[in-house]
Amino acid sequence: MRSYTVNFLKMSTWLFLLVSWVTVVHSCKINKSLYGYKQAHVDHSLFIKSDASKFTTLIIYVDDIVLTGSSMHETAHIKQILHSHFHIKDLGLLKYFLGIEVAHLDARISLCQWKYYLDLLKDSGTTRSKPCSTPMDSALRLHQYSTKPLAYPLSYRRLVGRLLYLTTTRPDITFATQQLSQFMGNPTQMHLRAAMRVLHYLKHNPRKGLMFSRDSPIQILGFSDADWATCVDSRRFVTWYCFFLGNSLISWKTKKQNIVSRPSSEAEYRALASTT
């Protein structure tokens, strides 16, 4: 199965003219955005078309489309239809999309954000920093009023926001970014040092990412866990889970539980329920 990218060079102009003409001449109701495709509930930019013999998916971002499916003939047909209505540019196999680099190998497909991470290092001024082996200090417990507040909290918010996007291909920093994102309103010096440590950890192995095996079995396997009242301010437990499709990691999450659990077994059951 191959993935392709399509760039709409003149789509914006055509859509503007079309909408202007429809407004003047007649009002039309559009029942579906893409006829024949179903919009995914988890991601509204994902559209799926399937039947008993084949399936096709499209991921749309502004004027770019990632097109993939189980039938090369169906993929070529869709590109031909798009080209007949709009002047499109076929960029071939998917190699780079929204800061994510895609490498097609014989046995697997790998995803990483190497260039995105290099830009993050450069902007934060930590290009020559010393790497560390863990994203957070295991003995550190971040809380709201730990040290002196930052004079310019915008830099901390920007850094944490970019780290959150980096979790797209780096699930190993998900817990650290979840902890850091709790203090966006009033970050302190300690919070900033903890965020910088994540950058140092990423430098330890910057090319790490996700691997998707081409011959992986179609079997879903999930894991869940909960820590022991990590949040010092609220005393809430943190739920963590991940799902594998065969050998490939496809979904993961770290989130603070909504209520305070008294025994640890209750927190584990809540984590399991959230995972299910």
mmCIF file of C-alpha atoms in Angstrom:
data_model
loop_
_atom_site.group_PDB
_atom_site.id
_atom_site.type_symbol
_atom_site.label_atom_id
_atom_site.label_comp_id
_atom_site.label_asym_id
_atom_site.label_seq_id
_atom_site.Cartn_x
_atom_site.Cartn_y
_atom_site.Cartn_z
ATOM 1 C CA MET A 1 0.000 0.000 0.000
ATOM 2 C CA ARG A 2 1.390 3.382 -1.034
ATOM 3 C CA SER A 3 0.599 6.878 0.155
ATOM 4 C CA TYR A 4 0.568 9.899 -2.122
ATOM 5 C CA THR A 5 0.410 13.656 -1.679
ATOM 6 C CA VAL A 6 -1.585 15.983 -3.915
ATOM 7 C CA ASN A 7 -1.180 19.774 -3.952
ATOM 8 C CA PHE A 8 -4.062 21.980 -5.103
ATOM 9 C CA LEU A 9 -2.285 24.866 -6.821
ATOM 10 C CA LYS A 10 -5.376 26.661 -8.065
ATOM 11 C CA MET A 11 -8.011 25.186 -5.788
ATOM 12 C CA SER A 12 -8.490 28.344 -3.712
ATOM 13 C CA THR A 13 -9.148 30.490 -6.800
ATOM 14 C CA TRP A 14 -11.578 27.983 -8.307
ATOM 15 C CA LEU A 15 -13.465 27.586 -5.045
ATOM 16 C CA PHE A 16 -13.735 31.364 -4.635
ATOM 17 C CA LEU A 17 -15.123 31.793 -8.161
ATOM 18 C CA LEU A 18 -17.481 28.841 -7.705
ATOM 19 C CA VAL A 19 -18.824 30.113 -4.389
ATOM 20 C CA SER A 20 -19.242 33.615 -5.828
ATOM 21 C CA TRP A 21 -21.186 32.238 -8.832
ATOM 22 C CA VAL A 22 -23.391 30.073 -6.621
ATOM 23 C CA THR A 23 -24.144 33.042 -4.370
ATOM 24 C CA VAL A 24 -25.255 35.248 -7.274
ATOM 25 C CA VAL A 25 -27.081 32.693 -9.436
ATOM 26 C CA HIS A 26 -28.516 30.116 -7.080
ATOM 27 C CA SER A 27 -28.223 28.822 -3.531
ATOM 28 C CA CYS A 28 -27.209 25.170 -3.256
ATOM 29 C CA LYS A 29 -27.229 22.901 -0.248
ATOM 30 C CA ILE A 30 -24.271 20.544 0.084
ATOM 31 C CA ASN A 31 -25.258 17.407 1.946
ATOM 32 C CA LYS A 32 -21.784 15.883 1.932
ATOM 33 C CA SER A 33 -18.302 17.304 1.506
ATOM 34 C CA LEU A 34 -17.011 14.287 -0.453
ATOM 35 C CA TYR A 35 -19.631 12.035 -2.011
ATOM 36 C CA GLY A 36 -18.946 8.345 -1.484
ATOM 37 C CA TYR A 37 -16.684 9.012 1.508
ATOM 38 C CA LYS A 38 -17.493 8.919 5.197
ATOM 39 C CA GLN A 39 -15.984 11.452 7.543
ATOM 40 C CA ALA A 40 -14.160 9.911 10.502
ATOM 41 C CA HIS A 41 -15.488 10.777 13.968
ATOM 42 C CA VAL A 42 -12.059 10.930 15.606
ATOM 43 C CA ASP A 43 -10.563 13.242 12.959
ATOM 44 C CA HIS A 44 -12.789 15.418 10.769
ATOM 45 C CA SER A 45 -10.024 15.833 8.176
ATOM 46 C CA LEU A 46 -10.009 12.065 7.511
ATOM 47 C CA PHE A 47 -12.368 10.584 4.915
ATOM 48 C CA ILE A 48 -12.829 6.856 4.255
ATOM 49 C CA LYS A 49 -14.391 4.938 1.381
ATOM 50 C CA SER A 50 -14.594 1.156 1.589
ATOM 51 C CA ASP A 51 -16.425 -1.858 0.244
ATOM 52 C CA ALA A 52 -15.987 -5.624 0.364
ATOM 53 C CA SER A 53 -12.886 -5.653 -1.839
ATOM 54 C CA LYS A 54 -11.004 -2.375 -1.264
ATOM 55 C CA PHE A 55 -10.728 0.762 0.819
ATOM 56 C CA THR A 56 -9.412 4.276 0.220
ATOM 57 C CA THR A 57 -8.619 7.063 2.664
ATOM 58 C CA LEU A 58 -7.902 10.766 2.289
ATOM 59 C CA ILE A 59 -6.394 13.138 4.834
ATOM 60 C CA ILE A 60 -7.009 16.786 3.934
ATOM 61 C CA TYR A 61 -5.116 19.802 5.289
ATOM 62 C CA VAL A 62 -5.950 23.144 3.599
ATOM 63 C CA ASP A 63 -4.835 22.518 -0.032
ATOM 64 C CA ASP A 64 -2.866 19.299 0.557
ATOM 65 C CA ILE A 65 -4.218 15.757 0.443
ATOM 66 C CA VAL A 66 -2.624 12.490 1.526
ATOM 67 C CA LEU A 67 -4.204 9.687 -0.488
ATOM 68 C CA THR A 68 -3.748 5.995 0.265
ATOM 69 C CA GLY A 69 -5.624 2.743 -0.161
ATOM 70 C CA SER A 70 -5.506 -0.941 -0.980
ATOM 71 C CA SER A 71 -6.128 -0.538 -4.744
ATOM 72 C CA MET A 72 -3.685 1.224 -7.061
ATOM 73 C CA HIS A 73 -6.408 1.437 -9.717
ATOM 74 C CA GLU A 74 -8.784 3.231 -7.334
ATOM 75 C CA THR A 75 -6.012 5.628 -6.275
ATOM 76 C CA ALA A 76 -5.225 6.502 -9.891
ATOM 77 C CA HIS A 77 -8.945 6.937 -10.625
ATOM 78 C CA ILE A 78 -9.393 9.401 -7.770
ATOM 79 C CA LYS A 79 -6.388 11.446 -8.862
ATOM 80 C CA GLN A 80 -7.752 11.539 -12.402
ATOM 81 C CA ILE A 81 -11.124 12.808 -11.158
ATOM 82 C CA LEU A 82 -9.466 15.508 -9.061
ATOM 83 C CA HIS A 83 -7.269 16.562 -11.957
ATOM 84 C CA SER A 84 -10.288 16.849 -14.280
ATOM 85 C CA HIS A 85 -11.891 19.416 -11.942
ATOM 86 C CA PHE A 86 -8.818 21.167 -10.529
ATOM 87 C CA HIS A 87 -5.268 21.687 -11.667
ATOM 88 C CA ILE A 88 -3.429 19.464 -9.200
ATOM 89 C CA LYS A 89 0.193 18.489 -8.790
ATOM 90 C CA ASP A 90 0.968 14.871 -7.950
ATOM 91 C CA LEU A 91 3.950 14.829 -5.576
ATOM 92 C CA GLY A 92 4.347 11.039 -5.728
ATOM 93 C CA LEU A 93 5.038 8.867 -2.704
ATOM 94 C CA LEU A 94 4.455 10.527 0.647
ATOM 95 C CA LYS A 95 7.785 11.730 2.050
ATOM 96 C CA TYR A 96 7.012 14.822 4.125
ATOM 97 C CA PHE A 97 3.745 16.114 5.564
ATOM 98 C CA LEU A 98 3.149 18.741 8.282
ATOM 99 C CA GLY A 99 6.651 18.360 9.715
ATOM 100 C CA ILE A 100 6.540 14.536 9.673
ATOM 101 C CA GLU A 101 9.134 12.721 7.582
ATOM 102 C CA VAL A 102 8.062 9.410 6.018
ATOM 103 C CA ALA A 103 10.582 6.747 4.951
ATOM 104 C CA HIS A 104 9.417 3.775 2.847
ATOM 105 C CA LEU A 105 11.478 0.658 3.482
ATOM 106 C CA ASP A 106 11.046 -2.903 2.236
ATOM 107 C CA ALA A 107 9.654 -4.293 5.479
ATOM 108 C CA ARG A 108 8.287 -1.195 7.210
ATOM 109 C CA ILE A 109 7.370 2.478 7.082
ATOM 110 C CA SER A 110 9.023 4.863 9.534
ATOM 111 C CA LEU A 111 7.807 8.250 10.753
ATOM 112 C CA CYS A 112 9.962 10.846 12.490
ATOM 113 C CA GLN A 113 10.186 14.612 13.001
ATOM 114 C CA TRP A 114 13.932 15.083 12.646
ATOM 115 C CA LYS A 115 13.813 18.455 10.870
ATOM 116 C CA TYR A 116 11.099 19.742 13.200
ATOM 117 C CA TYR A 117 13.230 18.799 16.197
ATOM 118 C CA LEU A 118 16.336 20.503 14.751
ATOM 119 C CA ASP A 119 14.349 23.710 14.281
ATOM 120 C CA LEU A 120 13.123 23.412 17.865
ATOM 121 C CA LEU A 121 16.680 23.033 19.147
ATOM 122 C CA LYS A 122 17.840 26.037 17.140
ATOM 123 C CA ASP A 123 14.997 28.284 18.270
ATOM 124 C CA SER A 124 15.482 27.343 21.939
ATOM 125 C CA GLY A 125 19.266 27.876 21.818
ATOM 126 C CA THR A 126 20.105 24.344 23.006
ATOM 127 C CA THR A 127 21.964 23.087 19.932
ATOM 128 C CA ARG A 128 25.166 22.513 21.939
ATOM 129 C CA SER A 129 23.480 21.273 25.091
ATOM 130 C CA LYS A 130 24.448 17.983 26.739
ATOM 131 C CA PRO A 131 21.976 15.106 26.179
ATOM 132 C CA CYS A 132 20.390 13.190 29.052
ATOM 133 C CA SER A 133 18.943 9.685 29.229
ATOM 134 C CA THR A 134 15.449 10.395 30.641
ATOM 135 C CA PRO A 135 12.835 13.054 29.778
ATOM 136 C CA MET A 136 12.112 13.828 33.453
ATOM 137 C CA ASP A 137 13.748 13.419 36.828
ATOM 138 C CA SER A 138 11.942 10.530 38.539
ATOM 139 C CA ALA A 139 12.281 12.245 41.925
ATOM 140 C CA LEU A 140 10.841 15.561 40.703
ATOM 141 C CA ARG A 141 7.207 16.415 41.483
ATOM 142 C CA LEU A 142 6.075 19.548 39.683
ATOM 143 C CA HIS A 143 3.513 21.758 41.401
ATOM 144 C CA GLN A 144 1.916 25.127 40.827
ATOM 145 C CA TYR A 145 3.970 27.428 43.069
ATOM 146 C CA SER A 146 7.368 25.786 43.085
ATOM 147 C CA THR A 147 9.731 28.687 42.362
ATOM 148 C CA LYS A 148 9.675 32.247 41.065
ATOM 149 C CA PRO A 149 7.235 32.817 38.161
ATOM 150 C CA LEU A 150 8.688 33.457 34.736
ATOM 151 C CA ALA A 151 8.915 37.062 33.618
ATOM 152 C CA TYR A 152 7.988 36.052 30.040
ATOM 153 C CA PRO A 153 5.670 33.009 30.222
ATOM 154 C CA LEU A 154 4.967 33.119 26.474
ATOM 155 C CA SER A 155 8.281 31.402 25.707
ATOM 156 C CA TYR A 156 7.355 28.495 27.997
ATOM 157 C CA ARG A 157 3.919 28.115 26.428
ATOM 158 C CA ARG A 158 5.397 28.133 22.960
ATOM 159 C CA LEU A 159 7.980 25.502 23.909
ATOM 160 C CA VAL A 160 5.430 23.182 25.508
ATOM 161 C CA GLY A 161 3.105 23.589 22.535
ATOM 162 C CA ARG A 162 5.867 22.526 20.158
ATOM 163 C CA LEU A 163 6.738 19.580 22.393
ATOM 164 C CA LEU A 164 3.089 18.510 22.329
ATOM 165 C CA TYR A 165 3.182 18.367 18.539
ATOM 166 C CA LEU A 166 6.394 16.370 18.729
ATOM 167 C CA THR A 167 4.505 13.620 20.586
ATOM 168 C CA THR A 168 2.956 12.767 17.212
ATOM 169 C CA THR A 169 5.966 10.520 16.589
ATOM 170 C CA ARG A 170 7.581 10.502 20.060
ATOM 171 C CA PRO A 171 5.251 8.774 22.532
ATOM 172 C CA ASP A 172 8.153 8.490 24.989
ATOM 173 C CA ILE A 173 7.751 12.180 25.940
ATOM 174 C CA THR A 174 3.955 12.068 26.284
ATOM 175 C CA PHE A 175 3.959 11.866 30.091
ATOM 176 C CA ALA A 176 6.505 14.680 30.403
ATOM 177 C CA THR A 177 4.532 17.011 28.138
ATOM 178 C CA GLN A 178 1.315 16.154 29.971
ATOM 179 C CA GLN A 179 2.943 17.227 33.220
ATOM 180 C CA LEU A 180 4.351 20.433 31.717
ATOM 181 C CA SER A 181 1.085 21.449 30.047
ATOM 182 C CA GLN A 182 -0.638 21.764 33.448
ATOM 183 C CA PHE A 183 1.273 24.959 34.242
ATOM 184 C CA MET A 184 0.675 27.036 31.112
ATOM 185 C CA GLY A 185 -1.202 29.696 33.062
ATOM 186 C CA ASN A 186 1.549 30.506 35.583
ATOM 187 C CA PRO A 187 4.844 28.764 34.695
ATOM 188 C CA THR A 188 7.847 29.036 36.982
ATOM 189 C CA GLN A 189 11.603 28.598 36.655
ATOM 190 C CA MET A 190 11.344 24.962 37.727
ATOM 191 C CA HIS A 191 8.789 24.247 35.016
ATOM 192 C CA LEU A 192 11.048 25.799 32.406
ATOM 193 C CA ARG A 193 14.018 23.711 33.542
ATOM 194 C CA ALA A 194 11.866 20.584 33.322
ATOM 195 C CA ALA A 195 10.832 21.516 29.781
ATOM 196 C CA MET A 196 14.451 22.079 28.775
ATOM 197 C CA ARG A 197 15.325 18.648 30.120
ATOM 198 C CA VAL A 198 12.900 17.136 27.600
ATOM 199 C CA LEU A 199 14.897 18.837 24.837
ATOM 200 C CA HIS A 200 18.116 17.382 26.250
ATOM 201 C CA TYR A 201 16.534 13.943 26.327
ATOM 202 C CA LEU A 202 15.443 14.212 22.692
ATOM 203 C CA LYS A 203 19.022 15.038 21.760
ATOM 204 C CA HIS A 204 20.057 11.672 23.207
ATOM 205 C CA ASN A 205 18.350 9.919 20.283
ATOM 206 C CA PRO A 206 16.879 12.559 17.934
ATOM 207 C CA ARG A 207 16.019 10.247 15.029
ATOM 208 C CA LYS A 208 13.742 7.994 17.073
ATOM 209 C CA GLY A 209 10.185 7.703 15.769
ATOM 210 C CA LEU A 210 7.422 5.271 14.883
ATOM 211 C CA MET A 211 7.804 2.064 12.868
ATOM 212 C CA PHE A 212 4.918 0.400 11.037
ATOM 213 C CA SER A 213 5.602 -3.141 9.825
ATOM 214 C CA ARG A 214 4.210 -4.071 6.411
ATOM 215 C CA ASP A 215 3.527 -7.679 7.429
ATOM 216 C CA SER A 216 2.210 -7.000 10.931
ATOM 217 C CA PRO A 217 -0.745 -9.158 12.050
ATOM 218 C CA ILE A 218 -4.124 -7.402 12.310
ATOM 219 C CA GLN A 219 -4.584 -7.799 16.056
ATOM 220 C CA ILE A 220 -5.295 -5.026 18.552
ATOM 221 C CA LEU A 221 -3.370 -5.143 21.821
ATOM 222 C CA GLY A 222 -3.809 -2.539 24.569
ATOM 223 C CA PHE A 223 -2.088 -1.679 27.844
ATOM 224 C CA SER A 224 -3.166 0.625 30.666
ATOM 225 C CA ASP A 225 -1.641 1.870 33.899
ATOM 226 C CA ALA A 226 -2.036 4.529 36.581
ATOM 227 C CA ASP A 227 0.531 6.191 38.802
ATOM 228 C CA TRP A 228 0.296 6.982 42.508
ATOM 229 C CA ALA A 229 -1.064 10.544 42.959
ATOM 230 C CA THR A 230 1.549 12.253 40.800
ATOM 231 C CA CYS A 231 -0.235 15.621 40.888
ATOM 232 C CA VAL A 232 0.927 17.353 44.059
ATOM 233 C CA ASP A 233 -1.710 20.094 43.819
ATOM 234 C CA SER A 234 -4.832 17.944 43.298
ATOM 235 C CA ARG A 235 -3.619 14.484 44.475
ATOM 236 C CA ARG A 236 -5.148 12.926 41.384
ATOM 237 C CA PHE A 237 -3.812 9.861 39.625
ATOM 238 C CA VAL A 238 -2.652 9.942 36.018
ATOM 239 C CA THR A 239 -3.990 7.418 33.534
ATOM 240 C CA TRP A 240 -1.777 6.103 30.761
ATOM 241 C CA TYR A 241 -2.630 3.736 27.934
ATOM 242 C CA CYS A 242 -1.354 2.626 24.528
ATOM 243 C CA PHE A 243 -2.636 0.423 21.705
ATOM 244 C CA PHE A 244 -0.788 -1.700 19.182
ATOM 245 C CA LEU A 245 -2.086 -2.973 15.856
ATOM 246 C CA GLY A 246 0.057 -6.067 15.594
ATOM 247 C CA ASN A 247 3.595 -4.798 16.210
ATOM 248 C CA SER A 248 2.819 -1.150 15.393
ATOM 249 C CA LEU A 249 1.996 1.472 18.008
ATOM 250 C CA ILE A 250 -1.045 3.388 16.747
ATOM 251 C CA SER A 251 -2.569 5.171 19.766
ATOM 252 C CA TRP A 252 -1.430 6.432 23.171
ATOM 253 C CA LYS A 253 -2.546 8.901 25.805
ATOM 254 C CA THR A 254 -1.657 10.311 29.209
ATOM 255 C CA LYS A 255 -4.322 12.184 31.170
ATOM 256 C CA LYS A 256 -5.085 13.163 34.736
ATOM 257 C CA GLN A 257 -8.115 11.394 36.206
ATOM 258 C CA ASN A 258 -11.221 13.501 36.783
ATOM 259 C CA ILE A 259 -11.661 12.636 40.466
ATOM 260 C CA VAL A 260 -9.419 11.700 43.376
ATOM 261 C CA SER A 261 -9.158 7.941 43.887
ATOM 262 C CA ARG A 262 -8.567 6.770 47.439
ATOM 263 C CA PRO A 263 -6.978 3.313 47.019
ATOM 264 C CA SER A 264 -4.565 2.564 44.197
ATOM 265 C CA SER A 265 -6.758 -0.313 43.018
ATOM 266 C CA GLU A 266 -9.576 2.161 42.300
ATOM 267 C CA ALA A 267 -7.205 4.243 40.188
ATOM 268 C CA GLU A 268 -6.172 1.140 38.252
ATOM 269 C CA TYR A 269 -9.795 0.206 37.560
ATOM 270 C CA ARG A 270 -10.537 3.764 36.374
ATOM 271 C CA ALA A 271 -7.522 3.618 34.073
ATOM 272 C CA LEU A 272 -8.721 0.289 32.672
ATOM 273 C CA ALA A 273 -12.246 1.656 32.144
ATOM 274 C CA SER A 274 -10.879 4.734 30.359
ATOM 275 C CA THR A 275 -8.720 2.521 28.141
ATOM 276 C CA THR A 276 -11.657 0.279 27.270
#
